[in-house]
Amino acid sequence: MEDTWSVEIWGVRGAAPAAYRDFLEYGGNTSCISVDCCGETVIFDAGTGLLELGRRLRKKGIRRVHILLSHLHMDHICGLYGFPLFLDAAAEIHLYGRAEEGRLKERLGALLGRPYWPYDATAFSARVEVHEILPESVFHIKRGKEGDKAELAVRTLAGNHPGGSLLYRLEEGERSIVYGLDCETDGRMSAALQAFARDGKLLIWDANFTDENLGRCAGWGHSSWRQGMELGRAAGAGLVLMTHYSREYTDCFLRGQQELAEREDDICRFAKEGMVIRI
Ligand SMILES: [Zn+2]
Ligand SMILES: [Zn+2]
């Protein structure tokens, strides 16, 4: 097994940023998590957290990134506006997302161009490749070569979310991370999720609502930390990292939820911007 994977949190909010004083302990940016693994930089979602990550990557001289988009809802892509690496001629950016009837590139291109942004995506200096991914499929970010056994594969699962979402399982040998955001779990989804997250070292979970709030938000396509904890236990996950918090949940409220969750099971972690987890 290669060196430790480093997982870093850059954005923890769902729906929209919450850049207010009472939200900054956990963080106000929308979803973005990076993973340094096998010499590659893999990024889950491109929420506003991507902008600070982009600055950091530029400083470190990292120019090749793989961005895995769960779906095209704005909170998961708005960090693409102004992502510094787009303007770096030496950068290589791979964008992966759910195949939108073969129109992912076109849809991203439309969103990243006029009239929503001052210049078109075609003006990017970087080499940008868009990869259309199907649910229940496998693709490779890195294939093992002779003398370098590390093979970085990604499996996918269709999420239960309005308009659809894609869940990812990043794996190298025995080591894996499951990214399960924007997914409402129910009886139908539960068995598929358990199989998908089986024995994962880290399950990153959509803890958008508390159980109490879930009732009035059925059909919105989100879940709770308790559902994540139960899924993690059933799947034999090493850790469950809660994130994608409602933008109405203040630091004080989240602290209370974190205490409850950790008291129930030390498998639970609550994401905060700047947090690093090594697996
Ligand atoms: Zn979202
Ligand atoms: Zn969504």
PDB file of C-alpha atoms and ligand atoms in Angstrom:
ATOM      1  CA  MET A   1       0.000   0.000   0.000  1.00  0.00           C
ATOM      2  CA  GLU A   2       1.245   3.480  -0.853  1.00  0.00           C
ATOM      3  CA  ASP A   3       1.533   6.438   1.472  1.00  0.00           C
ATOM      4  CA  THR A   4      -1.375   7.711   3.493  1.00  0.00           C
ATOM      5  CA  TRP A   5      -4.233   9.419   1.673  1.00  0.00           C
ATOM      6  CA  SER A   6      -4.914  12.925   2.845  1.00  0.00           C
ATOM      7  CA  VAL A   7      -8.532  14.112   2.771  1.00  0.00           C
ATOM      8  CA  GLU A   8      -9.046  17.867   3.216  1.00  0.00           C
ATOM      9  CA  ILE A   9     -12.311  19.726   3.708  1.00  0.00           C
ATOM     10  CA  TRP A  10     -12.877  22.982   1.783  1.00  0.00           C
ATOM     11  CA  GLY A  11     -16.666  23.398   1.877  1.00  0.00           C
ATOM     12  CA  VAL A  12     -19.403  21.928   4.068  1.00  0.00           C
ATOM     13  CA  ARG A  13     -22.681  23.688   3.196  1.00  0.00           C
ATOM     14  CA  GLY A  14     -25.608  22.584   1.078  1.00  0.00           C
ATOM     15  CA  ALA A  15     -27.813  24.695  -1.200  1.00  0.00           C
ATOM     16  CA  ALA A  16     -25.915  27.995  -0.814  1.00  0.00           C
ATOM     17  CA  PRO A  17     -22.934  29.509   1.011  1.00  0.00           C
ATOM     18  CA  ALA A  18     -23.428  30.816   4.555  1.00  0.00           C
ATOM     19  CA  ALA A  19     -20.608  33.282   5.059  1.00  0.00           C
ATOM     20  CA  TYR A  20     -21.869  34.740   8.321  1.00  0.00           C
ATOM     21  CA  ARG A  21     -20.257  35.061  11.721  1.00  0.00           C
ATOM     22  CA  ASP A  22     -22.274  32.260  13.347  1.00  0.00           C
ATOM     23  CA  PHE A  23     -21.363  29.756  10.624  1.00  0.00           C
ATOM     24  CA  LEU A  24     -17.619  30.073  10.286  1.00  0.00           C
ATOM     25  CA  GLU A  25     -16.468  27.515  12.854  1.00  0.00           C
ATOM     26  CA  TYR A  26     -17.815  24.706  10.638  1.00  0.00           C
ATOM     27  CA  GLY A  27     -17.510  26.824   7.516  1.00  0.00           C
ATOM     28  CA  GLY A  28     -19.631  28.783   5.079  1.00  0.00           C
ATOM     29  CA  ASN A  29     -18.528  27.394   1.702  1.00  0.00           C
ATOM     30  CA  THR A  30     -20.464  24.851  -0.326  1.00  0.00           C
ATOM     31  CA  SER A  31     -19.307  21.289  -0.951  1.00  0.00           C
ATOM     32  CA  CYS A  32     -15.713  20.616  -1.886  1.00  0.00           C
ATOM     33  CA  ILE A  33     -13.350  17.933  -0.547  1.00  0.00           C
ATOM     34  CA  SER A  34      -9.897  17.079  -1.893  1.00  0.00           C
ATOM     35  CA  VAL A  35      -8.048  13.782  -1.662  1.00  0.00           C
ATOM     36  CA  ASP A  36      -4.302  13.461  -2.251  1.00  0.00           C
ATOM     37  CA  CYS A  37      -3.824   9.865  -3.290  1.00  0.00           C
ATOM     38  CA  CYS A  38      -1.375   7.882  -5.416  1.00  0.00           C
ATOM     39  CA  GLY A  39       0.267  11.113  -6.605  1.00  0.00           C
ATOM     40  CA  GLU A  40      -3.038  12.485  -7.920  1.00  0.00           C
ATOM     41  CA  THR A  41      -5.377  15.212  -6.685  1.00  0.00           C
ATOM     42  CA  VAL A  42      -8.988  14.070  -6.677  1.00  0.00           C
ATOM     43  CA  ILE A  43     -11.667  16.631  -5.803  1.00  0.00           C
ATOM     44  CA  PHE A  44     -15.220  15.779  -4.843  1.00  0.00           C
ATOM     45  CA  ASP A  45     -17.510  18.546  -6.081  1.00  0.00           C
ATOM     46  CA  ALA A  46     -16.772  22.106  -7.074  1.00  0.00           C
ATOM     47  CA  GLY A  47     -18.674  24.198  -4.534  1.00  0.00           C
ATOM     48  CA  THR A  48     -17.294  27.566  -3.432  1.00  0.00           C
ATOM     49  CA  GLY A  49     -14.662  25.728  -1.348  1.00  0.00           C
ATOM     50  CA  LEU A  50     -12.904  24.994  -4.647  1.00  0.00           C
ATOM     51  CA  LEU A  51     -11.675  28.592  -4.907  1.00  0.00           C
ATOM     52  CA  GLU A  52      -9.472  28.441  -1.814  1.00  0.00           C
ATOM     53  CA  LEU A  53      -8.328  24.954  -2.824  1.00  0.00           C
ATOM     54  CA  GLY A  54      -7.412  26.348  -6.241  1.00  0.00           C
ATOM     55  CA  ARG A  55      -5.251  29.037  -4.661  1.00  0.00           C
ATOM     56  CA  ARG A  56      -3.541  26.373  -2.547  1.00  0.00           C
ATOM     57  CA  LEU A  57      -2.929  24.118  -5.555  1.00  0.00           C
ATOM     58  CA  ARG A  58      -1.419  26.996  -7.501  1.00  0.00           C
ATOM     59  CA  LYS A  59       0.918  27.764  -4.607  1.00  0.00           C
ATOM     60  CA  LYS A  60       2.032  24.147  -4.415  1.00  0.00           C
ATOM     61  CA  GLY A  61       2.499  23.980  -8.184  1.00  0.00           C
ATOM     62  CA  ILE A  62      -0.070  21.193  -8.599  1.00  0.00           C
ATOM     63  CA  ARG A  63      -1.544  21.440 -12.065  1.00  0.00           C
ATOM     64  CA  ARG A  64      -3.337  18.168 -12.742  1.00  0.00           C
ATOM     65  CA  VAL A  65      -6.660  17.645 -10.957  1.00  0.00           C
ATOM     66  CA  HIS A  66      -9.622  15.299 -11.281  1.00  0.00           C
ATOM     67  CA  ILE A  67     -12.916  16.929 -10.262  1.00  0.00           C
ATOM     68  CA  LEU A  68     -15.771  14.492  -9.641  1.00  0.00           C
ATOM     69  CA  LEU A  69     -19.128  16.286  -9.780  1.00  0.00           C
ATOM     70  CA  SER A  70     -22.063  14.677  -7.980  1.00  0.00           C
ATOM     71  CA  HIS A  71     -24.500  16.690 -10.152  1.00  0.00           C
ATOM     72  CA  LEU A  72     -24.989  20.123 -11.644  1.00  0.00           C
ATOM     73  CA  HIS A  73     -26.952  21.845  -8.861  1.00  0.00           C
ATOM     74  CA  MET A  74     -25.363  25.234  -8.346  1.00  0.00           C
ATOM     75  CA  ASP A  75     -23.996  24.579  -4.848  1.00  0.00           C
ATOM     76  CA  HIS A  76     -21.823  21.818  -6.365  1.00  0.00           C
ATOM     77  CA  ILE A  77     -20.413  23.767  -9.311  1.00  0.00           C
ATOM     78  CA  CYS A  78     -20.290  27.453  -8.360  1.00  0.00           C
ATOM     79  CA  GLY A  79     -16.609  27.163  -7.353  1.00  0.00           C
ATOM     80  CA  LEU A  80     -15.814  26.611 -11.040  1.00  0.00           C
ATOM     81  CA  TYR A  81     -16.435  30.331 -11.554  1.00  0.00           C
ATOM     82  CA  GLY A  82     -12.987  31.774 -11.093  1.00  0.00           C
ATOM     83  CA  PHE A  83     -11.164  28.483 -10.443  1.00  0.00           C
ATOM     84  CA  PRO A  84      -7.545  29.676 -10.878  1.00  0.00           C
ATOM     85  CA  LEU A  85      -6.272  26.595 -12.723  1.00  0.00           C
ATOM     86  CA  PHE A  86      -8.554  27.282 -15.696  1.00  0.00           C
ATOM     87  CA  LEU A  87      -6.267  30.186 -16.570  1.00  0.00           C
ATOM     88  CA  ASP A  88      -3.026  28.219 -16.297  1.00  0.00           C
ATOM     89  CA  ALA A  89      -1.809  27.013 -19.686  1.00  0.00           C
ATOM     90  CA  ALA A  90       0.124  24.192 -18.014  1.00  0.00           C
ATOM     91  CA  ALA A  91      -2.903  22.886 -16.104  1.00  0.00           C
ATOM     92  CA  GLU A  92      -4.754  19.693 -16.920  1.00  0.00           C
ATOM     93  CA  ILE A  93      -8.286  19.573 -15.514  1.00  0.00           C
ATOM     94  CA  HIS A  94     -10.443  16.480 -15.773  1.00  0.00           C
ATOM     95  CA  LEU A  95     -14.124  17.071 -15.019  1.00  0.00           C
ATOM     96  CA  TYR A  96     -16.217  13.957 -14.419  1.00  0.00           C
ATOM     97  CA  GLY A  97     -19.990  14.030 -14.095  1.00  0.00           C
ATOM     98  CA  ARG A  98     -23.173  12.142 -14.728  1.00  0.00           C
ATOM     99  CA  ALA A  99     -23.771  11.569 -18.413  1.00  0.00           C
ATOM    100  CA  GLU A 100     -26.523  14.043 -19.231  1.00  0.00           C
ATOM    101  CA  GLU A 101     -27.745  12.266 -22.362  1.00  0.00           C
ATOM    102  CA  GLY A 102     -24.323  13.032 -23.820  1.00  0.00           C
ATOM    103  CA  ARG A 103     -24.739  16.730 -23.063  1.00  0.00           C
ATOM    104  CA  LEU A 104     -22.607  17.227 -19.938  1.00  0.00           C
ATOM    105  CA  LYS A 105     -19.906  19.173 -21.804  1.00  0.00           C
ATOM    106  CA  GLU A 106     -22.507  21.336 -23.507  1.00  0.00           C
ATOM    107  CA  ARG A 107     -24.335  22.054 -20.235  1.00  0.00           C
ATOM    108  CA  LEU A 108     -21.143  22.879 -18.351  1.00  0.00           C
ATOM    109  CA  GLY A 109     -19.992  25.027 -21.260  1.00  0.00           C
ATOM    110  CA  ALA A 110     -23.264  26.954 -21.205  1.00  0.00           C
ATOM    111  CA  LEU A 111     -23.097  27.502 -17.448  1.00  0.00           C
ATOM    112  CA  LEU A 112     -19.474  28.634 -17.515  1.00  0.00           C
ATOM    113  CA  GLY A 113     -19.957  31.067 -20.371  1.00  0.00           C
ATOM    114  CA  ARG A 114     -21.947  34.153 -21.231  1.00  0.00           C
ATOM    115  CA  PRO A 115     -24.303  35.513 -19.969  1.00  0.00           C
ATOM    116  CA  TYR A 116     -23.461  33.913 -16.613  1.00  0.00           C
ATOM    117  CA  TRP A 117     -19.730  34.729 -16.689  1.00  0.00           C
ATOM    118  CA  PRO A 118     -17.662  37.315 -18.567  1.00  0.00           C
ATOM    119  CA  TYR A 119     -15.836  34.880 -20.860  1.00  0.00           C
ATOM    120  CA  ASP A 120     -16.564  31.521 -22.432  1.00  0.00           C
ATOM    121  CA  ALA A 121     -15.277  28.158 -21.260  1.00  0.00           C
ATOM    122  CA  THR A 122     -13.583  27.800 -24.657  1.00  0.00           C
ATOM    123  CA  ALA A 123     -11.277  30.678 -23.643  1.00  0.00           C
ATOM    124  CA  PHE A 124      -9.675  28.662 -20.840  1.00  0.00           C
ATOM    125  CA  SER A 125      -5.914  28.340 -21.230  1.00  0.00           C
ATOM    126  CA  ALA A 126      -5.847  25.023 -19.380  1.00  0.00           C
ATOM    127  CA  ARG A 127      -6.417  21.687 -21.035  1.00  0.00           C
ATOM    128  CA  VAL A 128      -9.922  20.738 -19.876  1.00  0.00           C
ATOM    129  CA  GLU A 129     -11.420  17.321 -20.479  1.00  0.00           C
ATOM    130  CA  VAL A 130     -15.021  16.466 -19.671  1.00  0.00           C
ATOM    131  CA  HIS A 131     -15.791  12.809 -18.943  1.00  0.00           C
ATOM    132  CA  GLU A 132     -19.391  11.603 -19.093  1.00  0.00           C
ATOM    133  CA  ILE A 133     -19.932   8.908 -16.475  1.00  0.00           C
ATOM    134  CA  LEU A 134     -22.807   6.467 -16.128  1.00  0.00           C
ATOM    135  CA  PRO A 135     -24.217   5.201 -12.817  1.00  0.00           C
ATOM    136  CA  GLU A 136     -23.186   1.674 -11.822  1.00  0.00           C
ATOM    137  CA  SER A 137     -19.967   1.934 -13.815  1.00  0.00           C
ATOM    138  CA  VAL A 138     -16.208   1.909 -13.122  1.00  0.00           C
ATOM    139  CA  PHE A 139     -13.547   4.224 -14.513  1.00  0.00           C
ATOM    140  CA  HIS A 140      -9.865   4.733 -13.780  1.00  0.00           C
ATOM    141  CA  ILE A 141      -8.059   7.877 -12.724  1.00  0.00           C
ATOM    142  CA  LYS A 142      -4.748   6.082 -12.710  1.00  0.00           C
ATOM    143  CA  ARG A 143      -3.870   2.679 -14.069  1.00  0.00           C
ATOM    144  CA  GLY A 144      -1.141   0.595 -12.443  1.00  0.00           C
ATOM    145  CA  LYS A 145       2.101   0.486 -14.378  1.00  0.00           C
ATOM    146  CA  GLU A 146       5.056  -1.774 -13.940  1.00  0.00           C
ATOM    147  CA  GLY A 147       6.908  -0.800 -10.778  1.00  0.00           C
ATOM    148  CA  ASP A 148       3.963   1.347  -9.703  1.00  0.00           C
ATOM    149  CA  LYS A 149       1.126  -0.893  -8.624  1.00  0.00           C
ATOM    150  CA  ALA A 150      -1.207   1.902  -7.517  1.00  0.00           C
ATOM    151  CA  GLU A 151      -4.393   1.750  -9.540  1.00  0.00           C
ATOM    152  CA  LEU A 152      -6.955   4.368  -8.694  1.00  0.00           C
ATOM    153  CA  ALA A 153     -10.445   3.311  -9.678  1.00  0.00           C
ATOM    154  CA  VAL A 154     -13.831   4.978  -9.212  1.00  0.00           C
ATOM    155  CA  ARG A 155     -17.176   3.188  -8.984  1.00  0.00           C
ATOM    156  CA  THR A 156     -20.488   4.999  -9.262  1.00  0.00           C
ATOM    157  CA  LEU A 157     -24.036   4.651  -8.024  1.00  0.00           C
ATOM    158  CA  ALA A 158     -27.158   6.646  -8.921  1.00  0.00           C
ATOM    159  CA  GLY A 159     -28.293   8.781  -5.983  1.00  0.00           C
ATOM    160  CA  ASN A 160     -31.903   9.455  -5.028  1.00  0.00           C
ATOM    161  CA  HIS A 161     -32.113  13.205  -5.634  1.00  0.00           C
ATOM    162  CA  PRO A 162     -34.367  15.520  -7.672  1.00  0.00           C
ATOM    163  CA  GLY A 163     -32.875  15.493 -11.177  1.00  0.00           C
ATOM    164  CA  GLY A 164     -30.468  12.701 -10.164  1.00  0.00           C
ATOM    165  CA  SER A 165     -27.008  12.615  -8.616  1.00  0.00           C
ATOM    166  CA  LEU A 166     -23.955  10.407  -8.824  1.00  0.00           C
ATOM    167  CA  LEU A 167     -22.267   8.821  -5.804  1.00  0.00           C
ATOM    168  CA  TYR A 168     -18.586   7.896  -6.050  1.00  0.00           C
ATOM    169  CA  ARG A 169     -16.398   5.245  -4.500  1.00  0.00           C
ATOM    170  CA  LEU A 170     -12.696   6.022  -4.927  1.00  0.00           C
ATOM    171  CA  GLU A 171     -10.535   2.984  -4.340  1.00  0.00           C
ATOM    172  CA  GLU A 172      -7.054   1.597  -4.499  1.00  0.00           C
ATOM    173  CA  GLY A 173      -6.773  -2.023  -3.419  1.00  0.00           C
ATOM    174  CA  GLU A 174      -8.330  -2.345   0.049  1.00  0.00           C
ATOM    175  CA  ARG A 175      -8.518   1.381   0.628  1.00  0.00           C
ATOM    176  CA  SER A 176     -11.601   3.361  -0.354  1.00  0.00           C
ATOM    177  CA  ILE A 177     -13.585   6.522   0.193  1.00  0.00           C
ATOM    178  CA  VAL A 178     -17.301   6.720  -0.554  1.00  0.00           C
ATOM    179  CA  TYR A 179     -18.751  10.111  -1.408  1.00  0.00           C
ATOM    180  CA  GLY A 180     -22.514  10.050  -0.898  1.00  0.00           C
ATOM    181  CA  LEU A 181     -23.853  13.574  -1.136  1.00  0.00           C
ATOM    182  CA  ASP A 182     -27.249  14.771  -2.237  1.00  0.00           C
ATOM    183  CA  CYS A 183     -28.969  11.458  -1.726  1.00  0.00           C
ATOM    184  CA  GLU A 184     -32.162  10.727   0.156  1.00  0.00           C
ATOM    185  CA  THR A 185     -31.980   7.303   1.675  1.00  0.00           C
ATOM    186  CA  ASP A 186     -35.082   5.202   2.045  1.00  0.00           C
ATOM    187  CA  GLY A 187     -35.928   1.505   1.936  1.00  0.00           C
ATOM    188  CA  ARG A 188     -35.180   1.294  -1.779  1.00  0.00           C
ATOM    189  CA  MET A 189     -31.854   3.124  -1.577  1.00  0.00           C
ATOM    190  CA  SER A 190     -30.640   1.574   1.646  1.00  0.00           C
ATOM    191  CA  ALA A 191     -29.605  -1.869   0.344  1.00  0.00           C
ATOM    192  CA  ALA A 192     -27.809  -0.355  -2.663  1.00  0.00           C
ATOM    193  CA  LEU A 193     -25.962   2.098  -0.406  1.00  0.00           C
ATOM    194  CA  GLN A 194     -24.884  -0.624   2.017  1.00  0.00           C
ATOM    195  CA  ALA A 195     -23.372  -2.669  -0.795  1.00  0.00           C
ATOM    196  CA  PHE A 196     -21.751   0.427  -2.318  1.00  0.00           C
ATOM    197  CA  ALA A 197     -20.201   1.602   0.972  1.00  0.00           C
ATOM    198  CA  ARG A 198     -19.189  -1.910   2.141  1.00  0.00           C
ATOM    199  CA  ASP A 199     -15.958  -1.823   4.222  1.00  0.00           C
ATOM    200  CA  GLY A 200     -15.039   1.684   3.049  1.00  0.00           C
ATOM    201  CA  LYS A 201     -12.417   3.436   5.185  1.00  0.00           C
ATOM    202  CA  LEU A 202     -14.330   6.679   4.999  1.00  0.00           C
ATOM    203  CA  LEU A 203     -17.955   7.394   4.131  1.00  0.00           C
ATOM    204  CA  ILE A 204     -18.626  11.062   3.357  1.00  0.00           C
ATOM    205  CA  TRP A 205     -22.297  11.593   3.979  1.00  0.00           C
ATOM    206  CA  ASP A 206     -25.162  13.968   3.225  1.00  0.00           C
ATOM    207  CA  ALA A 207     -26.108  15.138   6.723  1.00  0.00           C
ATOM    208  CA  ASN A 208     -28.132  18.065   5.380  1.00  0.00           C
ATOM    209  CA  PHE A 209     -30.951  17.696   7.903  1.00  0.00           C
ATOM    210  CA  THR A 210     -31.555  16.396  11.383  1.00  0.00           C
ATOM    211  CA  ASP A 211     -34.065  13.558  11.724  1.00  0.00           C
ATOM    212  CA  GLU A 212     -36.540  16.083  13.161  1.00  0.00           C
ATOM    213  CA  ASN A 213     -36.307  18.279  10.038  1.00  0.00           C
ATOM    214  CA  LEU A 214     -36.335  15.376   7.574  1.00  0.00           C
ATOM    215  CA  GLY A 215     -40.065  14.803   8.005  1.00  0.00           C
ATOM    216  CA  ARG A 216     -41.028  18.156   6.537  1.00  0.00           C
ATOM    217  CA  CYS A 217     -38.377  17.900   3.807  1.00  0.00           C
ATOM    218  CA  ALA A 218     -39.260  14.490   2.312  1.00  0.00           C
ATOM    219  CA  GLY A 219     -38.542  14.418  -1.426  1.00  0.00           C
ATOM    220  CA  TRP A 220     -35.874  17.136  -1.229  1.00  0.00           C
ATOM    221  CA  GLY A 221     -33.200  14.505  -1.826  1.00  0.00           C
ATOM    222  CA  HIS A 222     -31.231  14.724   1.421  1.00  0.00           C
ATOM    223  CA  SER A 223     -30.545  12.679   4.546  1.00  0.00           C
ATOM    224  CA  SER A 224     -29.518  13.001   8.208  1.00  0.00           C
ATOM    225  CA  TRP A 225     -26.430  12.250  10.309  1.00  0.00           C
ATOM    226  CA  ARG A 226     -28.310   9.449  12.045  1.00  0.00           C
ATOM    227  CA  GLN A 227     -29.027   7.756   8.707  1.00  0.00           C
ATOM    228  CA  GLY A 228     -25.329   8.124   7.854  1.00  0.00           C
ATOM    229  CA  MET A 229     -24.315   6.596  11.178  1.00  0.00           C
ATOM    230  CA  GLU A 230     -26.669   3.650  10.663  1.00  0.00           C
ATOM    231  CA  LEU A 231     -25.493   3.164   7.101  1.00  0.00           C
ATOM    232  CA  GLY A 232     -21.849   3.316   8.218  1.00  0.00           C
ATOM    233  CA  ARG A 233     -22.443   0.684  10.893  1.00  0.00           C
ATOM    234  CA  ALA A 234     -24.353  -1.620   8.532  1.00  0.00           C
ATOM    235  CA  ALA A 235     -21.705  -1.260   5.801  1.00  0.00           C
ATOM    236  CA  GLY A 236     -18.743  -1.698   8.170  1.00  0.00           C
ATOM    237  CA  ALA A 237     -17.294   1.741   7.316  1.00  0.00           C
ATOM    238  CA  GLY A 238     -14.261   2.940   9.293  1.00  0.00           C
ATOM    239  CA  LEU A 239     -15.493   6.522   9.724  1.00  0.00           C
ATOM    240  CA  VAL A 240     -18.548   8.496   8.660  1.00  0.00           C
ATOM    241  CA  LEU A 241     -17.906  12.141   7.871  1.00  0.00           C
ATOM    242  CA  MET A 242     -21.040  14.300   8.013  1.00  0.00           C
ATOM    243  CA  THR A 243     -21.226  17.317   5.698  1.00  0.00           C
ATOM    244  CA  HIS A 244     -23.480  19.316   3.308  1.00  0.00           C
ATOM    245  CA  TYR A 245     -25.151  20.986   6.293  1.00  0.00           C
ATOM    246  CA  SER A 246     -28.268  23.069   5.897  1.00  0.00           C
ATOM    247  CA  ARG A 247     -27.313  26.732   5.548  1.00  0.00           C
ATOM    248  CA  GLU A 248     -29.698  27.407   8.432  1.00  0.00           C
ATOM    249  CA  TYR A 249     -27.645  25.366  10.940  1.00  0.00           C
ATOM    250  CA  THR A 250     -25.424  27.667  13.002  1.00  0.00           C
ATOM    251  CA  ASP A 251     -22.158  26.603  14.661  1.00  0.00           C
ATOM    252  CA  CYS A 252     -23.932  26.399  18.005  1.00  0.00           C
ATOM    253  CA  PHE A 253     -26.602  24.082  16.580  1.00  0.00           C
ATOM    254  CA  LEU A 254     -24.064  21.881  14.763  1.00  0.00           C
ATOM    255  CA  ARG A 255     -21.919  21.615  17.912  1.00  0.00           C
ATOM    256  CA  GLY A 256     -24.946  20.178  19.709  1.00  0.00           C
ATOM    257  CA  GLN A 257     -25.627  17.707  16.884  1.00  0.00           C
ATOM    258  CA  GLN A 258     -21.980  16.671  16.767  1.00  0.00           C
ATOM    259  CA  GLU A 259     -21.971  15.995  20.508  1.00  0.00           C
ATOM    260  CA  LEU A 260     -25.095  13.847  20.203  1.00  0.00           C
ATOM    261  CA  ALA A 261     -23.724  11.880  17.264  1.00  0.00           C
ATOM    262  CA  GLU A 262     -20.278  11.269  18.756  1.00  0.00           C
ATOM    263  CA  ARG A 263     -21.809  10.171  22.030  1.00  0.00           C
ATOM    264  CA  GLU A 264     -23.854   7.575  20.145  1.00  0.00           C
ATOM    265  CA  ASP A 265     -21.000   6.225  18.065  1.00  0.00           C
ATOM    266  CA  ASP A 266     -17.388   7.297  17.690  1.00  0.00           C
ATOM    267  CA  ILE A 267     -17.614   6.282  14.024  1.00  0.00           C
ATOM    268  CA  CYS A 268     -19.167   9.770  13.474  1.00  0.00           C
ATOM    269  CA  ARG A 269     -17.189  12.870  12.521  1.00  0.00           C
ATOM    270  CA  PHE A 270     -18.537  16.311  11.599  1.00  0.00           C
ATOM    271  CA  ALA A 271     -16.728  18.072   8.748  1.00  0.00           C
ATOM    272  CA  LYS A 272     -15.244  21.521   9.300  1.00  0.00           C
ATOM    273  CA  GLU A 273     -13.412  23.581   6.736  1.00  0.00           C
ATOM    274  CA  GLY A 274      -9.669  23.096   7.125  1.00  0.00           C
ATOM    275  CA  MET A 275     -10.078  19.632   8.670  1.00  0.00           C
ATOM    276  CA  VAL A 276      -7.679  16.970   7.412  1.00  0.00           C
ATOM    277  CA  ILE A 277      -8.330  13.240   7.740  1.00  0.00           C
ATOM    278  CA  ARG A 278      -5.623  10.732   6.923  1.00  0.00           C
ATOM    279  CA  ILE A 279      -6.534   7.219   5.953  1.00  0.00           C
TER     280      ILE A 279
HETATM  281 ZN    ZN B   1     -26.263  20.053  -2.717  1.00  0.00          ZN
HETATM  282 ZN    ZN B   2     -28.581  18.821  -5.240  1.00  0.00          ZN
END
